[in-house]
Short mmCIF file of C-alpha atoms and ligand atoms in Angstrom, two decimals:
data_model
loop_
_atom_site.label_atom_id
_atom_site.label_comp_id
_atom_site.label_asym_id
_atom_site.label_seq_id
_atom_site.Cartn_x
_atom_site.Cartn_y
_atom_site.Cartn_z
CA MET A 1 31.94 136.53 66.31
CA SER A 2 29.64 133.58 66.69
CA ASN A 3 31.27 130.22 67.29
CA LEU A 4 28.09 128.29 67.71
CA TYR A 5 29.17 125.70 65.16
CA HIS A 6 32.31 124.04 63.89
CA ASN A 7 34.27 126.11 61.33
CA ASP A 8 33.56 123.47 58.63
CA ILE A 9 30.08 124.87 58.16
CA TYR A 10 31.41 128.35 57.45
CA ASN A 11 33.98 127.23 54.88
CA PHE A 12 33.00 129.75 52.20
CA GLU A 13 35.83 128.59 49.90
CA LYS A 14 34.47 125.08 49.58
CA PRO A 15 31.23 124.40 47.63
CA VAL A 16 28.99 121.80 49.31
CA ASN A 17 28.87 118.45 47.56
CA SER A 18 25.18 118.84 46.80
CA TYR A 19 23.16 117.10 44.10
CA TRP A 20 22.22 120.56 42.74
CA GLU A 21 25.88 121.47 42.20
CA SER A 22 26.09 118.38 39.96
CA THR A 23 23.20 119.68 37.78
CA ILE A 24 24.68 123.04 36.74
CA ASP A 25 28.12 124.64 36.46
CA THR A 26 28.69 127.34 39.08
CA LYS A 27 32.41 127.89 38.42
CA ASN A 28 33.90 131.25 37.51
CA LYS A 29 30.63 132.91 36.74
CA TYR A 30 31.38 136.06 38.72
CA LYS A 31 34.47 138.10 39.55
CA THR A 32 36.02 138.72 42.95
CA LEU A 33 36.22 142.24 44.33
CA ASP A 34 39.73 143.58 43.63
CA LYS A 35 39.47 147.37 43.65
CA ASP A 36 37.91 150.22 45.58
CA MET A 37 34.46 151.27 44.37
CA ASN A 38 31.41 153.41 45.16
CA ALA A 39 27.71 152.55 45.04
CA ASN A 40 24.48 153.88 46.43
CA VAL A 41 23.47 150.50 47.86
CA VAL A 42 25.65 147.57 48.82
CA VAL A 43 23.90 144.26 49.36
CA ILE A 44 25.72 141.75 51.53
CA GLY A 45 24.81 138.09 50.80
CA GLY A 46 24.08 136.55 47.42
CA GLY A 47 21.15 134.25 48.20
CA TYR A 48 17.53 134.76 47.17
CA THR A 49 17.11 137.72 49.54
CA GLY A 50 20.15 139.64 48.37
CA LEU A 51 19.86 138.89 44.69
CA SER A 52 16.12 139.54 44.48
CA CYS A 53 16.59 142.81 46.34
CA ALA A 54 19.46 143.84 44.08
CA LEU A 55 17.56 142.82 40.94
CA SER A 56 14.49 144.90 41.91
CA LEU A 57 16.66 147.87 42.90
CA ALA A 58 18.49 147.90 39.60
CA LYS A 59 15.66 146.90 37.27
CA LYS A 60 12.64 148.66 38.77
CA TYR A 61 14.28 151.64 40.41
CA ASN A 62 17.41 152.13 38.35
CA GLU A 63 19.55 152.05 41.47
CA ASP A 64 23.35 151.75 41.50
CA VAL A 65 23.97 148.44 43.35
CA ILE A 66 26.93 146.28 44.30
CA LEU A 67 26.35 142.77 45.74
CA LEU A 68 29.03 140.97 47.74
CA GLU A 69 28.91 137.22 48.40
CA ALA A 70 31.41 135.38 50.63
CA GLY A 71 31.25 132.07 48.76
CA HIS A 72 30.56 131.49 45.07
CA ILE A 73 27.12 132.57 43.89
CA GLY A 74 25.03 129.55 44.98
CA TRP A 75 27.12 128.75 48.08
CA GLY A 76 24.46 129.64 50.68
CA SER A 77 21.19 127.99 51.63
CA SER A 78 19.48 129.33 48.55
CA GLY A 79 21.70 127.10 46.42
CA ARG A 80 21.39 124.01 48.59
CA ASN A 81 17.84 123.77 49.93
CA ALA A 82 15.23 121.17 49.05
CA GLY A 83 13.40 123.48 46.63
CA PHE A 84 9.99 123.21 48.31
CA CYS A 85 7.81 126.26 47.85
CA CYS A 86 5.61 125.94 50.88
CA ILE A 87 3.81 128.12 53.47
CA PRO A 88 3.81 129.73 55.99
CA PRO A 89 7.19 131.15 57.04
CA ALA A 90 6.37 130.94 60.73
CA LYS A 91 6.99 128.50 63.55
CA MET A 92 3.74 129.32 65.29
CA SER A 93 0.22 127.90 65.26
CA VAL A 94 -2.55 129.92 63.62
CA LYS A 95 -4.18 130.15 67.04
CA LYS A 96 -1.07 131.78 68.46
CA MET A 97 -0.93 134.18 65.50
CA PHE A 98 -4.55 135.16 66.07
CA ASN A 99 -3.85 135.80 69.79
CA LYS A 100 -0.63 137.70 69.25
CA TYR A 101 -1.34 139.72 66.09
CA GLY A 102 -5.13 139.57 65.66
CA LYS A 103 -7.17 138.02 62.85
CA ASP A 104 -6.67 140.82 60.30
CA GLU A 105 -2.87 140.83 60.49
CA THR A 106 -2.79 137.02 60.39
CA LYS A 107 -5.01 136.99 57.32
CA LYS A 108 -2.75 139.56 55.71
CA PHE A 109 0.23 137.37 56.57
CA PHE A 110 -1.26 134.42 54.76
CA GLN A 111 -2.19 136.65 51.84
CA ASN A 112 1.45 137.90 51.75
CA THR A 113 2.82 134.38 51.93
CA ILE A 114 0.69 133.37 48.94
CA GLU A 115 1.95 136.49 47.14
CA GLY A 116 5.42 135.05 48.00
CA SER A 117 4.73 131.76 46.27
CA ASN A 118 3.33 133.59 43.25
CA PHE A 119 6.33 135.95 43.27
CA THR A 120 8.74 133.01 43.07
CA LYS A 121 6.75 131.42 40.26
CA ASN A 122 6.40 134.70 38.35
CA THR A 123 10.16 135.38 38.67
CA ILE A 124 10.80 131.99 37.08
CA LYS A 125 8.41 132.89 34.25
CA GLU A 126 9.52 136.48 33.78
CA TYR A 127 13.20 135.60 33.45
CA ASN A 128 12.58 132.29 31.72
CA ILE A 129 14.58 130.42 34.38
CA ASP A 130 14.90 126.71 33.59
CA CYS A 131 14.81 125.30 37.12
CA ASP A 132 12.90 122.03 36.81
CA LEU A 133 9.69 123.41 38.25
CA THR A 134 7.40 120.56 39.25
CA GLY A 135 4.21 119.89 41.27
CA ASP A 136 0.92 121.66 41.61
CA SER A 137 0.41 121.60 45.41
CA ASN A 138 2.03 120.68 48.69
CA TYR A 139 1.13 117.66 50.77
CA GLU A 140 1.23 117.30 54.52
CA VAL A 141 1.13 113.70 55.73
CA ALA A 142 -0.01 112.24 59.07
CA PRO A 143 2.81 110.01 60.41
CA HIS A 144 0.43 108.24 62.76
CA PRO A 145 -3.42 107.99 63.00
CA ASN A 146 -3.32 110.44 65.95
CA TYR A 147 -2.17 113.25 63.64
CA PHE A 148 -4.98 112.91 61.08
CA ASP A 149 -7.51 115.04 63.01
CA GLY A 150 -4.95 117.81 63.29
CA ILE A 151 -4.43 117.66 59.50
CA LYS A 152 -8.18 117.89 58.87
CA LYS A 153 -8.46 120.87 61.17
CA GLU A 154 -5.54 122.65 59.51
CA ALA A 155 -7.11 122.09 56.08
CA GLU A 156 -10.38 123.50 57.36
CA THR A 157 -8.70 126.56 58.95
CA TYR A 158 -6.70 127.32 55.77
CA LYS A 159 -9.87 127.16 53.72
CA LYS A 160 -12.23 129.00 56.07
CA GLU A 161 -9.93 131.73 57.38
CA PHE A 162 -7.54 132.32 54.50
CA GLY A 163 -9.43 131.13 51.40
CA ILE A 164 -6.68 128.63 50.57
CA GLU A 165 -7.67 125.68 48.38
CA THR A 166 -7.18 122.50 50.46
CA LYS A 167 -8.17 118.87 50.14
CA VAL A 168 -8.11 116.04 52.69
CA PHE A 169 -7.22 112.44 51.74
CA SER A 170 -7.70 109.27 53.76
CA LYS A 171 -4.82 106.84 53.99
CA GLU A 172 -6.33 104.77 51.17
CA GLU A 173 -7.05 107.83 48.99
CA PHE A 174 -3.52 109.20 49.47
CA ASN A 175 -2.07 105.81 48.59
CA GLU A 176 -3.72 106.22 45.19
CA ILE A 177 -2.47 109.73 44.40
CA GLY A 178 0.58 110.22 46.71
CA HIS A 179 2.41 107.30 48.19
CA GLY A 180 2.34 104.45 50.69
CA GLY A 181 5.04 103.46 53.17
CA ASN A 182 5.08 103.15 56.96
CA GLU A 183 4.20 106.69 58.05
CA GLN A 184 1.25 107.51 55.86
CA TYR A 185 -2.06 107.75 57.70
CA GLY A 186 -3.84 110.28 55.51
CA ALA A 187 -2.87 113.68 54.18
CA MET A 188 -3.95 117.12 53.10
CA SER A 189 -2.95 119.24 50.15
CA TYR A 190 -2.88 123.00 49.73
CA LYS A 191 -2.27 125.38 46.81
CA PRO A 192 -0.13 127.10 45.74
CA GLY A 193 2.74 124.67 46.16
CA PHE A 194 5.49 123.39 43.91
CA ALA A 195 9.16 122.47 43.86
CA ILE A 196 12.25 123.66 41.98
CA ASN A 197 15.93 123.02 41.53
CA PRO A 198 16.97 125.76 44.02
CA LEU A 199 20.45 126.35 42.61
CA LYS A 200 19.26 126.77 38.99
CA PHE A 201 16.66 129.24 40.27
CA LEU A 202 19.28 131.22 42.17
CA LEU A 203 21.67 131.35 39.22
CA GLY A 204 18.75 132.54 37.12
CA ILE A 205 18.04 135.43 39.44
CA ALA A 206 21.75 136.27 39.58
CA ASN A 207 21.91 136.37 35.79
CA ALA A 208 18.85 138.65 35.65
CA ALA A 209 20.43 140.94 38.28
CA LYS A 210 23.68 141.10 36.33
CA ASN A 211 21.80 141.92 33.17
CA ALA A 212 19.94 144.66 34.99
CA GLY A 213 23.26 146.27 35.95
CA VAL A 214 23.99 144.88 39.43
CA LYS A 215 27.72 144.53 39.98
CA ILE A 216 28.07 141.08 41.55
CA PHE A 217 31.24 139.95 43.27
CA GLN A 218 31.64 136.45 44.62
CA LYS A 219 34.31 135.09 47.02
CA SER A 220 34.19 138.58 48.52
CA LYS A 221 33.41 138.22 52.20
CA VAL A 222 32.65 141.45 54.01
CA MET A 223 35.06 141.62 56.94
CA LYS A 224 34.10 144.96 58.47
CA ILE A 225 31.71 147.87 58.04
CA GLU A 226 32.67 151.30 59.34
CA LYS A 227 31.03 154.67 59.08
CA SER A 228 32.77 157.87 58.06
CA LYS A 229 31.19 161.22 57.14
CA GLY A 230 27.75 159.64 56.77
CA LYS A 231 28.98 156.96 54.40
CA PHE A 232 29.42 153.25 54.95
CA ILE A 233 32.98 151.97 54.38
CA ILE A 234 32.67 148.30 53.49
CA ILE A 235 35.85 146.25 53.63
CA SER A 236 36.21 143.09 51.61
CA ASN A 237 39.26 141.37 50.07
CA GLY A 238 41.40 144.32 51.12
CA SER A 239 39.31 146.72 48.98
CA ILE A 240 36.90 149.38 50.14
CA ILE A 241 33.41 150.19 48.88
CA LYS A 242 31.79 153.46 49.91
CA ALA A 243 27.99 153.34 50.03
CA ASN A 244 24.99 155.29 51.34
CA LYS A 245 22.90 152.23 52.23
CA VAL A 246 23.70 148.64 53.15
CA VAL A 247 21.55 145.54 53.10
CA MET A 248 22.01 142.60 55.45
CA ALA A 249 21.02 139.50 53.42
CA THR A 250 23.10 136.87 55.18
CA ASN A 251 20.25 135.01 56.97
CA GLY A 252 21.41 131.80 58.75
CA PHE A 253 25.08 132.32 57.81
CA TYR A 254 25.31 135.58 59.73
CA LYS A 255 28.07 135.28 62.30
CA ASP A 256 27.16 138.15 64.66
CA ASP A 257 30.07 140.18 63.31
CA ILE A 258 29.47 143.05 60.86
CA PHE A 259 26.15 144.54 62.01
CA PRO A 260 26.37 145.00 65.82
CA LYS A 261 22.73 146.16 66.01
CA LEU A 262 21.62 142.86 64.48
CA ASN A 263 23.76 140.53 66.57
CA ASN A 264 22.40 137.67 68.66
CA MET A 265 19.00 137.71 67.00
CA ILE A 266 19.35 134.57 64.92
CA LEU A 267 19.52 130.95 66.02
CA PRO A 268 21.14 129.25 63.05
CA VAL A 269 19.78 125.69 62.82
CA ILE A 270 21.44 122.97 60.71
CA SER A 271 19.24 121.29 58.16
CA ASN A 272 20.40 118.19 56.22
CA ILE A 273 19.47 116.53 52.93
CA ILE A 274 20.24 113.12 51.52
CA ILE A 275 19.57 112.01 47.94
CA THR A 276 19.40 108.43 46.70
CA ARG A 277 20.60 107.00 43.43
CA PRO A 278 17.85 106.98 40.77
CA LEU A 279 15.15 104.51 41.85
CA THR A 280 13.99 101.88 39.41
CA THR A 281 10.35 101.81 38.23
CA GLU A 282 9.83 98.68 40.32
CA GLU A 283 11.21 100.38 43.45
CA ILE A 284 8.97 103.43 42.93
CA LYS A 285 5.94 101.20 42.44
CA SER A 286 6.73 99.22 45.57
CA HIS A 287 5.73 102.23 47.70
CA ASN A 288 3.22 103.57 45.18
CA PHE A 289 5.23 106.76 44.96
CA ILE A 290 3.11 108.51 42.35
CA THR A 291 3.54 112.20 43.15
CA ASN A 292 6.20 114.79 42.31
CA ASN A 293 4.71 117.24 44.78
CA PRO A 294 6.71 118.22 47.85
CA VAL A 295 5.64 116.16 50.90
CA LEU A 296 5.99 117.10 54.54
CA ASN A 297 5.66 114.53 57.33
CA ILE A 298 4.17 116.63 60.13
CA ARG A 299 5.97 115.14 63.15
CA ASN A 300 7.23 117.82 65.54
CA LEU A 301 10.71 116.78 64.44
CA LEU A 302 9.49 116.94 60.89
CA PHE A 303 11.03 115.53 57.80
CA TYR A 304 10.21 116.11 54.16
CA TYR A 305 10.77 114.40 50.82
CA ARG A 306 10.09 114.37 47.11
CA LEU A 307 10.78 112.37 44.02
CA LEU A 308 13.07 114.22 41.58
CA LYS A 309 12.69 114.20 37.83
CA ASP A 310 15.49 111.64 37.36
CA ASN A 311 13.77 109.39 39.95
CA ARG A 312 16.22 110.10 42.75
CA PHE A 313 14.57 110.50 46.15
CA LEU A 314 15.29 113.59 48.23
CA PHE A 315 14.87 113.29 51.99
CA GLY A 316 15.44 116.19 54.38
CA ALA A 317 15.43 116.67 58.14
CA ARG A 318 16.79 118.78 60.93
CA GLY A 319 20.54 118.38 61.26
CA ASP A 320 23.04 117.89 64.04
CA LEU A 321 24.27 120.33 66.63
CA VAL A 322 27.98 120.31 65.80
CA GLY A 323 28.51 121.46 62.23
CA SER A 324 31.66 119.50 61.35
CA GLU A 325 32.03 117.40 58.22
CA LYS A 326 32.15 114.33 60.45
CA SER A 327 28.86 115.16 62.21
CA SER A 328 27.28 115.85 58.83
CA LEU A 329 28.22 112.38 57.62
CA GLU A 330 26.95 110.80 60.84
CA LYS A 331 23.70 112.67 60.55
CA SER A 332 23.24 111.51 56.96
CA LYS A 333 23.62 107.91 58.09
CA ASN A 334 20.88 108.44 60.71
CA MET A 335 18.66 110.02 58.15
CA GLU A 336 19.21 107.09 55.77
CA LEU A 337 17.98 104.74 58.53
CA GLN A 338 15.01 107.02 59.17
CA MET A 339 14.12 107.14 55.46
CA LYS A 340 14.41 103.35 55.15
CA LYS A 341 12.19 102.87 58.18
CA VAL A 342 9.46 104.88 56.44
CA PHE A 343 10.13 103.29 52.98
CA PRO A 344 11.41 99.82 53.86
CA ASP A 345 11.34 98.49 50.29
CA TRP A 346 14.20 100.89 49.54
CA ASN A 347 16.51 99.24 52.03
CA ASN A 348 19.13 98.44 49.46
CA VAL A 349 19.14 101.84 47.78
CA ASN A 350 22.39 103.78 48.07
CA ILE A 351 22.70 107.41 49.05
CA ASP A 352 24.61 109.34 46.39
CA PHE A 353 24.60 112.82 47.98
CA HIS A 354 24.42 114.28 51.46
CA TRP A 355 24.96 117.86 52.59
CA ARG A 356 23.61 120.46 54.96
CA GLY A 357 23.19 124.15 55.53
CA LEU A 358 21.83 126.72 57.99
CA ILE A 359 18.34 128.07 58.37
CA ALA A 360 17.47 131.05 60.58
CA ILE A 361 15.11 130.79 63.54
CA THR A 362 14.35 133.83 65.64
CA THR A 363 12.57 134.53 68.95
CA LYS A 364 9.79 136.08 66.88
CA PHE A 365 9.19 132.88 64.94
CA SER A 366 8.35 134.85 61.81
CA PRO A 367 10.51 136.84 59.32
CA SER A 368 11.85 140.32 59.92
CA ILE A 369 11.91 142.77 57.03
CA GLY A 370 12.83 146.40 57.69
CA LYS A 371 15.32 149.13 58.42
CA ILE A 372 17.28 150.02 61.51
CA GLU A 373 15.97 153.21 62.96
CA ASP A 374 18.04 156.34 62.29
CA ASP A 375 20.44 154.39 60.15
CA GLU A 376 20.59 153.26 56.51
CA ILE A 377 20.93 149.57 57.32
CA TYR A 378 18.21 147.38 55.82
CA TYR A 379 17.57 143.74 56.70
CA SER A 380 15.49 140.73 55.83
CA PHE A 381 15.97 137.36 57.59
CA GLY A 382 14.37 134.67 59.71
CA TYR A 383 12.21 132.78 57.21
CA GLN A 384 11.96 129.82 59.61
CA ALA A 385 13.04 127.43 56.79
CA ASN A 386 10.61 128.79 54.22
CA GLY A 387 12.89 130.88 52.05
CA VAL A 388 11.85 129.59 48.63
CA ASN A 389 8.43 131.10 49.24
CA THR A 390 9.54 134.09 51.22
CA ALA A 391 13.07 135.31 50.46
CA PRO A 392 12.64 136.42 46.80
CA TRP A 393 9.46 138.28 47.73
CA SER A 394 11.08 139.78 50.84
CA GLY A 395 14.04 140.98 48.73
CA ASN A 396 11.59 142.74 46.48
CA GLU A 397 9.73 144.30 49.45
CA LEU A 398 13.05 145.44 50.88
CA ALA A 399 13.90 147.15 47.59
CA LYS A 400 10.63 149.11 47.89
CA LEU A 401 11.57 150.15 51.38
CA ILE A 402 15.06 151.25 50.30
CA VAL A 403 13.74 153.56 47.62
CA SER A 404 10.69 154.88 49.46
CA ASN A 405 10.55 157.85 51.78
CA SER A 406 7.71 156.51 53.91
CA LYS A 407 9.86 153.79 55.52
CA ASN A 408 6.75 151.70 55.96
CA LEU A 409 5.75 148.68 53.93
CA ASN A 410 2.18 147.66 53.36
CA ILE A 411 2.73 144.09 54.63
CA SER A 412 1.50 142.15 57.62
CA LYS A 413 2.87 143.04 61.04
CA LEU A 414 4.16 139.50 61.35
CA TYR A 415 7.02 140.49 59.02
CA LYS A 416 7.76 143.78 60.74
CA GLY A 417 10.09 144.68 63.57
CA LEU A 418 13.23 143.01 64.79
CA PRO A 419 13.11 139.92 66.97
CA SER A 420 14.38 140.35 70.51
CA LYS A 421 17.97 139.24 71.06
CA PHE A 422 18.48 135.77 72.56
CA PRO A 423 19.14 136.02 76.28
CA PHE A 424 22.65 134.68 76.98
CA PRO A 425 23.25 134.20 73.25
CA LYS A 426 26.10 131.72 73.80
CA LEU A 427 23.40 129.35 75.13
CA ARG A 428 21.49 129.33 71.82
CA LEU A 429 22.43 125.72 71.06
CA PHE A 430 21.46 124.71 74.57
CA TYR A 431 17.98 126.23 73.98
CA LEU A 432 17.79 124.33 70.73
CA LYS A 433 18.75 121.10 72.48
CA LEU A 434 15.95 121.57 74.98
CA ALA A 435 13.41 122.29 72.23
CA LEU A 436 14.51 119.20 70.30
CA ALA A 437 14.24 117.00 73.39
CA TYR A 438 10.72 118.32 73.93
CA TYR A 439 9.76 117.64 70.29
CA LYS A 440 11.18 114.14 70.52
CA TYR A 441 9.09 113.49 73.61
CA MET A 442 5.96 114.87 71.90
CA ASP A 443 6.53 112.70 68.81
CA LYS A 444 6.51 109.63 71.05
CA ASN A 445 3.14 110.48 72.53
C1 FAD B 501 19.26 121.87 53.85
C2 FAD B 501 18.28 123.00 53.67
C3 FAD B 501 17.02 122.71 53.14
C4 FAD B 501 16.10 123.74 53.00
N1 FAD B 501 14.94 123.45 52.32
C5 FAD B 501 14.06 124.47 52.09
C6 FAD B 501 12.91 124.20 51.29
O1 FAD B 501 12.72 123.13 50.77
N2 FAD B 501 12.03 125.26 51.11
C7 FAD B 501 12.25 126.46 51.63
O2 FAD B 501 11.44 127.33 51.46
N3 FAD B 501 13.37 126.76 52.36
C8 FAD B 501 14.28 125.79 52.56
N4 FAD B 501 15.44 126.05 53.25
C9 FAD B 501 15.65 127.43 53.73
C10 FAD B 501 16.09 128.34 52.56
O3 FAD B 501 17.14 127.77 51.86
C11 FAD B 501 16.50 129.73 53.12
O4 FAD B 501 15.42 130.25 53.89
C12 FAD B 501 16.81 130.72 52.06
O5 FAD B 501 17.68 130.19 51.09
C13 FAD B 501 17.37 131.99 52.63
O6 FAD B 501 17.83 132.81 51.59
P1 FAD B 501 18.81 134.01 51.93
O7 FAD B 501 19.19 134.64 50.66
O8 FAD B 501 18.21 134.89 52.95
O9 FAD B 501 20.08 133.28 52.61
P2 FAD B 501 21.24 132.42 51.95
O10 FAD B 501 20.81 131.79 50.70
O11 FAD B 501 21.78 131.56 53.03
O12 FAD B 501 22.31 133.52 51.55
C14 FAD B 501 23.04 134.20 52.52
C15 FAD B 501 24.40 134.45 51.92
O13 FAD B 501 25.14 135.37 52.72
C16 FAD B 501 26.50 135.06 52.54
N5 FAD B 501 27.28 135.72 53.57
C17 FAD B 501 27.30 135.46 54.91
N6 FAD B 501 28.17 136.30 55.53
C18 FAD B 501 28.69 137.07 54.58
C19 FAD B 501 29.64 138.14 54.60
N7 FAD B 501 30.24 138.53 55.73
N8 FAD B 501 29.99 138.73 53.42
C20 FAD B 501 29.40 138.36 52.25
N9 FAD B 501 28.49 137.36 52.19
C21 FAD B 501 28.15 136.72 53.31
C22 FAD B 501 26.55 133.53 52.57
O14 FAD B 501 27.69 133.06 51.95
C23 FAD B 501 25.27 133.15 51.85
O15 FAD B 501 25.47 132.77 50.51
C24 FAD B 501 16.40 125.06 53.44
C25 FAD B 501 17.63 125.34 53.99
C26 FAD B 501 18.57 124.34 54.12
C27 FAD B 501 19.91 124.62 54.72
#
């Protein structure tokens, strides 16, 4: 069992005090598993991946599906992220992708990631999910004049190689259509890109899955999976479910416990969000904050932000390395200082909400969607912090794989195959520390 972080971060009983939880009621929507059952497929994890997979299995393929979630539906990262639908789900430069996978597979990867954005948007439309969809593109902002050339190059590569619609803005131009502040030295935009209330979106998919016949159980943590006579025996809340196929959809919250073949492949990284009180019109004007599009400051230790529909300001960044409630509070104080350094006119603005969650980084630096060889265990994880774009689409791809005989998906190689296990997995946080120190150094140069 992984003890990388403090137990506080794995407290499945306690909902995080997120702003999103204050916008919609998540209480008592689903039952807890309390009896033995059978199903063809059991999905473990009730985030975008698990619910989208379960929804597709039930609705498109008429499969008999049970979904088990350890917290309440909405507990995981899918219910507490920043709601940015951005691309690509990889922590790798395009140059590196070209070298490692070739141009064709990289182009297919970008095509798939755009399909991902469209899949998220179409799901919202198809199921009429009211999730405060806003924005028509994503912005990437240069935090210093030195970064502007890089931004221009990225915009050019996206357009030339992948046919993505991009636009470059000088500092002055972006001040007219985006915002001002201390770390704005020009920007680029790309489409598609938008933002949502992530929890409302998740509850919408859950509702659609339930209507399609998926049996959803919350507060039903899977403690153990055994195999007997070719069937999986899944143990949760003292009850047993027998199934032919299981899906690992636990992403960053996986604790290296129930799927030994998938252990030590994920580096869970804490990501934090703070949200201000609603800003006044004067305060918004003071930094010319005109846009509702998601914005990414492209430092190596990046941070991101957006203005919400009630004029609160959301600011997100990488989190701490401890995982306790105390460290979360301390991190939120640091982030408040960071935010106010960038937007100094908001110095007197209070923070109303702060919380955090786990994202999944892997040694592959791109997602993994597939099936364990010679077994009926299916997996999808490692979105490198881009789950709004990727997880619902991946869940749907996984459903195709589960029902097909070919066991091969027509998607880019960047999504295929498992990442290699971390060497000396107990040192994962040490590796992260080293990477962060390096990024900090790079940001100073
Ligand atoms: C603070 C923060 C901000 C983020 N911002 C963005 C963003 O703006 N845009 C973006 O694209 N991505 C963002 N992400 C990443 C995104 O939220 C994830 O990539 C995505 O939600 C992953 O979805 P998932 O369904 O795979 O995992 P999750 O939503 O984490 O779901 C996994 C579920 O598995 C459950 N589980 C774990 N173990 C068990 C078990 N033994 N039995 C039963 N259930 C179990 C957990 O309770 C959890 O609910 C952010 C993440 C965080 C933490």
